[in-house]
Amino acid sequence: MRYCRFQTEAGAHYGEVVDRDGEPWIQCVVAPWPEDPWARPAAGSFEPIPLQGANLLAPVVPSKIVCIGRNYREHAAELGNEVPKEPLLFLKAPSAVIAPGDAIRIPALSKRVDFEGELAIVIGKRATRIAANEDVRSYIRGYTIVNDVTARDLQKSDGQWSRAKGFDTFCPMGPLVTDEIDPDAGLTVTTRLNGAVKQQGTTQDLIFSIATLLRHVSAAMTLVPGDVVPTGTPAGVGPMKSGDVVEVSVEGIGTLRNPVDV
Ligand code: ZN
């Protein structure tokens, strides 16, 4: 299924997304996920609306966002880093999450704020120490898109990444979650800045696969439904400035579009 989360006058809802003449529409309201304390089921009837016209929210309410650094060879090289021997984890603050269309705010504390377009895993079932012989797919609810916005100068000067990756608005997420795609088969990840392609990679080039990542993360910390694991960014990261529009597209999911402001 493909689903989104959206706001109406009655509150936050989840909606099933279907294609109508090639365009995504919210077809009906579906039951909220238990991890989301704010969402409510449908009240009365619901007229289908185009996804584009909906007041979209981030599709997930994560308890944590466990990111993977340097998971594409060419991206590790462009920042002068070695390819890691095992997945490199860092946490992004859930308070940084914003919806499709919300503005990324450039903080006065940073002189260089970069986009990082990424495919992200959404957890569907509590996962602790996933065994080597276990199929990780039973723990995956689906996939979405994350822009892992990063204050590159502070990432360097701080020496660790919590502040650089954790500013408010630094985690645009959406527009929807789908379980109808297979990253192992290769999905194109594209980031455009003001319409110009800046990043283009395929998930076939991930150094550590989806299965390896989930085993590695769950060996350390329990993943719970709604948690998000962005899988790393391809080469081509670069800075954004006020007035820009950044779009991250993942084949089979759609496009996450956000303006940039101060
Ligand atoms: Zn990243």
Coordinates of C-alpha atoms and ligand atoms in Angstrom, one line a residue:
M1 CA 0.0 0.0 0.0
R2 CA 1.0 3.6 -0.5
Y3 CA -0.1 6.1 2.2
C4 CA 0.3 9.7 3.3
R5 CA -0.5 11.6 6.4
F6 CA -2.5 14.9 6.0
Q7 CA -4.3 17.6 7.9
T8 CA -7.9 18.5 7.7
E9 CA -10.1 20.7 9.9
A10 CA -10.8 17.5 12.0
G11 CA -7.2 16.8 12.6
A12 CA -4.4 14.6 11.3
H13 CA -5.4 11.6 9.1
Y14 CA -3.7 8.8 7.2
G15 CA -4.9 8.3 3.6
E16 CA -4.4 5.6 1.0
V17 CA -2.8 6.9 -2.1
V18 CA -3.8 5.5 -5.5
D19 CA -3.0 6.6 -9.1
R20 CA -5.8 8.3 -11.1
D21 CA -4.8 9.0 -14.7
G22 CA -1.1 8.9 -13.7
E23 CA -1.5 11.3 -10.8
P24 CA -1.5 10.4 -7.1
W25 CA -4.8 10.9 -5.3
I26 CA -5.8 10.3 -1.7
Q27 CA -8.5 7.8 -2.2
C28 CA -9.7 7.2 1.4
V29 CA -8.9 7.6 5.0
V30 CA -7.3 4.6 6.7
A31 CA -6.8 3.7 10.3
P32 CA -4.0 5.6 12.1
W33 CA -0.8 3.8 13.1
P34 CA -0.7 3.1 16.9
E35 CA 2.6 5.1 17.3
D36 CA 0.9 8.3 16.3
P37 CA -0.9 9.9 19.2
W38 CA -2.4 12.7 17.2
A39 CA -4.0 11.0 14.2
R40 CA -7.7 10.1 14.1
P41 CA -9.8 7.9 12.0
A42 CA -12.2 9.2 9.3
A43 CA -15.2 11.2 10.5
G44 CA -18.0 10.8 8.1
S45 CA -17.5 10.4 4.3
F46 CA -14.3 11.4 2.5
E47 CA -14.1 12.8 -1.1
P48 CA -10.9 11.8 -2.9
I49 CA -8.5 14.7 -3.4
P50 CA -5.3 15.0 -5.4
L51 CA -2.2 14.4 -3.3
Q52 CA -0.8 17.7 -4.7
G53 CA -3.7 19.7 -3.2
A54 CA -3.7 18.0 0.2
N55 CA -2.3 19.7 3.4
L56 CA 0.4 17.0 3.7
L57 CA 2.2 16.2 7.0
A58 CA 5.3 14.2 7.3
P59 CA 4.0 10.6 6.7
V60 CA 5.7 9.2 9.9
V61 CA 6.0 10.2 13.5
P62 CA 9.3 8.6 14.5
S63 CA 10.6 8.0 18.0
K64 CA 14.1 8.2 16.4
I65 CA 15.8 8.7 13.1
V66 CA 18.8 6.5 12.7
C67 CA 20.9 7.8 9.8
I68 CA 23.7 6.1 7.9
G69 CA 26.8 8.1 6.9
R70 CA 28.9 7.4 3.8
N71 CA 26.9 4.6 2.3
Y72 CA 27.7 5.5 -1.3
R73 CA 31.4 5.2 -2.5
E74 CA 31.5 8.4 -4.5
H75 CA 29.9 10.5 -1.8
A76 CA 32.5 9.3 0.8
A77 CA 35.2 10.3 -1.7
E78 CA 33.8 13.7 -2.5
L79 CA 34.1 14.7 1.2
G80 CA 37.6 13.2 1.4
N81 CA 36.5 10.2 3.5
E82 CA 37.3 6.5 3.4
V83 CA 34.6 4.0 2.8
P84 CA 33.6 2.7 6.3
K85 CA 34.2 -0.9 7.2
E86 CA 30.8 -1.2 8.8
P87 CA 27.7 1.0 8.7
L88 CA 28.4 4.4 10.3
L89 CA 25.4 5.5 12.4
F90 CA 24.2 8.8 13.7
L91 CA 20.9 10.1 15.2
K92 CA 18.9 12.9 13.8
A93 CA 16.5 14.7 16.2
P94 CA 12.8 13.9 15.6
S95 CA 12.1 17.5 16.3
A96 CA 13.8 18.4 13.0
V97 CA 11.1 16.7 10.9
I98 CA 9.1 18.9 8.6
A99 CA 6.4 18.1 6.0
P100 CA 6.6 18.3 2.2
G101 CA 6.3 22.0 1.2
D102 CA 7.5 23.3 4.6
A103 CA 10.4 25.7 4.6
I104 CA 14.0 24.6 5.5
R105 CA 15.3 27.4 7.6
I106 CA 19.0 28.4 7.3
P107 CA 20.2 29.0 10.8
A108 CA 22.3 32.1 11.5
L109 CA 24.9 29.8 13.2
S110 CA 25.9 28.2 9.9
K111 CA 27.6 29.5 6.7
R112 CA 27.0 26.3 4.7
V113 CA 23.8 24.2 4.7
D114 CA 23.7 21.2 2.3
F115 CA 21.0 19.0 0.9
E116 CA 21.4 15.2 1.1
G117 CA 18.7 13.3 -0.8
E118 CA 18.0 9.8 0.6
L119 CA 15.8 6.8 0.4
A120 CA 14.6 6.0 4.0
I121 CA 13.3 2.8 5.6
V122 CA 10.1 3.0 7.7
I123 CA 10.0 0.4 10.5
G124 CA 6.7 -1.5 10.9
K125 CA 7.5 -4.0 13.7
R126 CA 9.5 -3.8 16.8
A127 CA 13.0 -5.1 16.0
T128 CA 15.7 -6.1 18.5
R129 CA 18.9 -7.9 17.3
I130 CA 17.5 -9.2 14.0
A131 CA 19.2 -12.6 13.4
A132 CA 21.4 -13.3 10.4
N133 CA 18.9 -15.9 9.1
E134 CA 15.8 -13.8 9.6
D135 CA 14.1 -12.0 6.7
V136 CA 14.3 -8.3 7.5
R137 CA 11.4 -7.5 5.2
S138 CA 8.9 -8.5 7.9
Y139 CA 10.2 -5.5 10.0
I140 CA 9.8 -2.9 7.1
R141 CA 6.5 -1.1 6.8
G142 CA 7.7 0.7 3.6
Y143 CA 10.0 3.4 2.3
T144 CA 9.9 7.2 2.1
I145 CA 12.2 10.1 1.2
V146 CA 14.3 12.1 3.6
N147 CA 16.4 15.2 2.9
D148 CA 19.2 14.8 5.5
V149 CA 19.9 18.6 5.7
T150 CA 23.3 19.2 7.2
A151 CA 25.2 22.3 8.4
R152 CA 28.5 21.2 6.8
D153 CA 30.7 23.8 8.5
L154 CA 29.4 22.8 12.0
Q155 CA 29.7 19.1 11.2
K156 CA 33.4 19.7 10.6
S157 CA 34.0 22.1 13.5
D158 CA 31.9 20.2 16.1
G159 CA 33.7 16.9 15.5
Q160 CA 30.4 15.1 15.9
W161 CA 27.2 15.6 14.1
S162 CA 24.3 16.1 16.5
R163 CA 24.0 19.8 16.1
A164 CA 24.9 20.0 12.4
K165 CA 22.2 17.4 11.5
G166 CA 19.7 18.4 14.2
F167 CA 18.6 21.9 13.6
D168 CA 14.8 22.5 13.5
T169 CA 13.5 21.9 9.9
F170 CA 16.6 19.8 8.9
C171 CA 14.6 16.6 8.3
P172 CA 12.0 17.1 5.4
M173 CA 10.2 13.8 5.0
G174 CA 7.6 12.4 2.6
P175 CA 5.4 12.8 0.6
L176 CA 4.3 9.2 1.2
V177 CA 5.3 5.7 2.4
T178 CA 5.1 2.7 0.0
D179 CA 5.8 -1.0 0.3
E180 CA 5.5 -1.4 -3.4
I181 CA 9.2 -0.9 -4.3
D182 CA 12.4 -3.0 -3.9
P183 CA 15.5 -0.9 -3.2
D184 CA 17.7 -4.0 -3.7
A185 CA 16.6 -4.0 -7.4
G186 CA 17.9 -0.5 -7.8
L187 CA 15.9 2.7 -7.5
T188 CA 17.1 6.1 -8.8
V189 CA 17.6 8.8 -6.2
T190 CA 17.7 12.3 -7.7
T191 CA 18.1 15.7 -6.0
R192 CA 17.3 18.9 -7.9
L193 CA 18.1 22.4 -6.8
N194 CA 16.0 25.0 -8.5
G195 CA 15.3 22.4 -11.2
A196 CA 18.9 21.5 -11.9
V197 CA 20.0 17.9 -11.2
K198 CA 22.7 17.9 -8.4
Q199 CA 22.6 14.3 -7.2
Q200 CA 21.7 11.2 -9.1
G201 CA 22.5 7.7 -7.7
T202 CA 20.9 4.2 -7.6
T203 CA 20.2 2.2 -4.5
Q204 CA 22.0 -0.7 -6.2
D205 CA 25.2 1.2 -5.3
L206 CA 24.5 1.2 -1.5
I207 CA 27.7 -0.1 0.2
F208 CA 25.6 -1.7 2.9
S209 CA 22.3 -3.2 1.9
I210 CA 18.9 -2.6 3.5
A211 CA 19.2 -6.0 5.3
T212 CA 22.7 -5.3 6.6
L213 CA 21.7 -1.9 7.9
L214 CA 18.7 -3.1 9.8
R215 CA 20.7 -6.0 11.4
H216 CA 23.5 -3.6 12.3
V217 CA 21.1 -0.9 13.8
S218 CA 18.9 -3.4 15.7
A219 CA 22.1 -5.1 17.1
A220 CA 22.5 -1.9 19.1
M221 CA 19.1 -0.4 19.7
T222 CA 15.5 -1.6 19.4
L223 CA 13.7 -0.1 16.4
V224 CA 10.0 0.5 17.0
P225 CA 7.1 1.1 14.5
G226 CA 7.5 4.5 12.9
D227 CA 11.2 4.7 13.3
V228 CA 13.0 6.0 10.2
V229 CA 16.4 4.8 8.8
P230 CA 17.6 7.0 6.0
T231 CA 20.1 5.0 4.0
G232 CA 22.7 7.5 3.0
T233 CA 23.2 10.0 0.2
P234 CA 24.7 9.7 -3.3
A235 CA 27.5 12.0 -4.6
G236 CA 26.8 15.6 -5.4
V237 CA 25.8 17.2 -2.1
G238 CA 26.0 21.0 -2.1
P239 CA 24.8 24.1 -0.4
M240 CA 21.4 25.8 -0.4
K241 CA 20.5 29.4 0.1
S242 CA 17.4 31.4 1.0
G243 CA 15.0 31.4 -2.0
D244 CA 16.1 28.0 -3.4
V245 CA 13.7 25.1 -3.9
V246 CA 15.1 21.6 -3.3
E247 CA 13.4 18.5 -4.6
V248 CA 14.4 14.9 -3.8
S249 CA 12.9 12.2 -6.0
V250 CA 13.0 8.4 -5.5
E251 CA 11.7 6.2 -8.2
G252 CA 8.4 4.6 -7.2
I253 CA 7.8 7.0 -4.3
G254 CA 7.6 10.5 -5.7
T255 CA 9.1 13.9 -5.0
L256 CA 9.8 15.6 -1.7
R257 CA 9.8 19.4 -2.4
N258 CA 10.8 22.1 0.1
P259 CA 11.6 25.8 -0.2
V260 CA 14.6 27.3 1.6
D261 CA 14.2 30.3 3.8
V262 CA 16.1 32.1 6.6
Ligands
ZN1 ZN 22.9 11.7 5.0

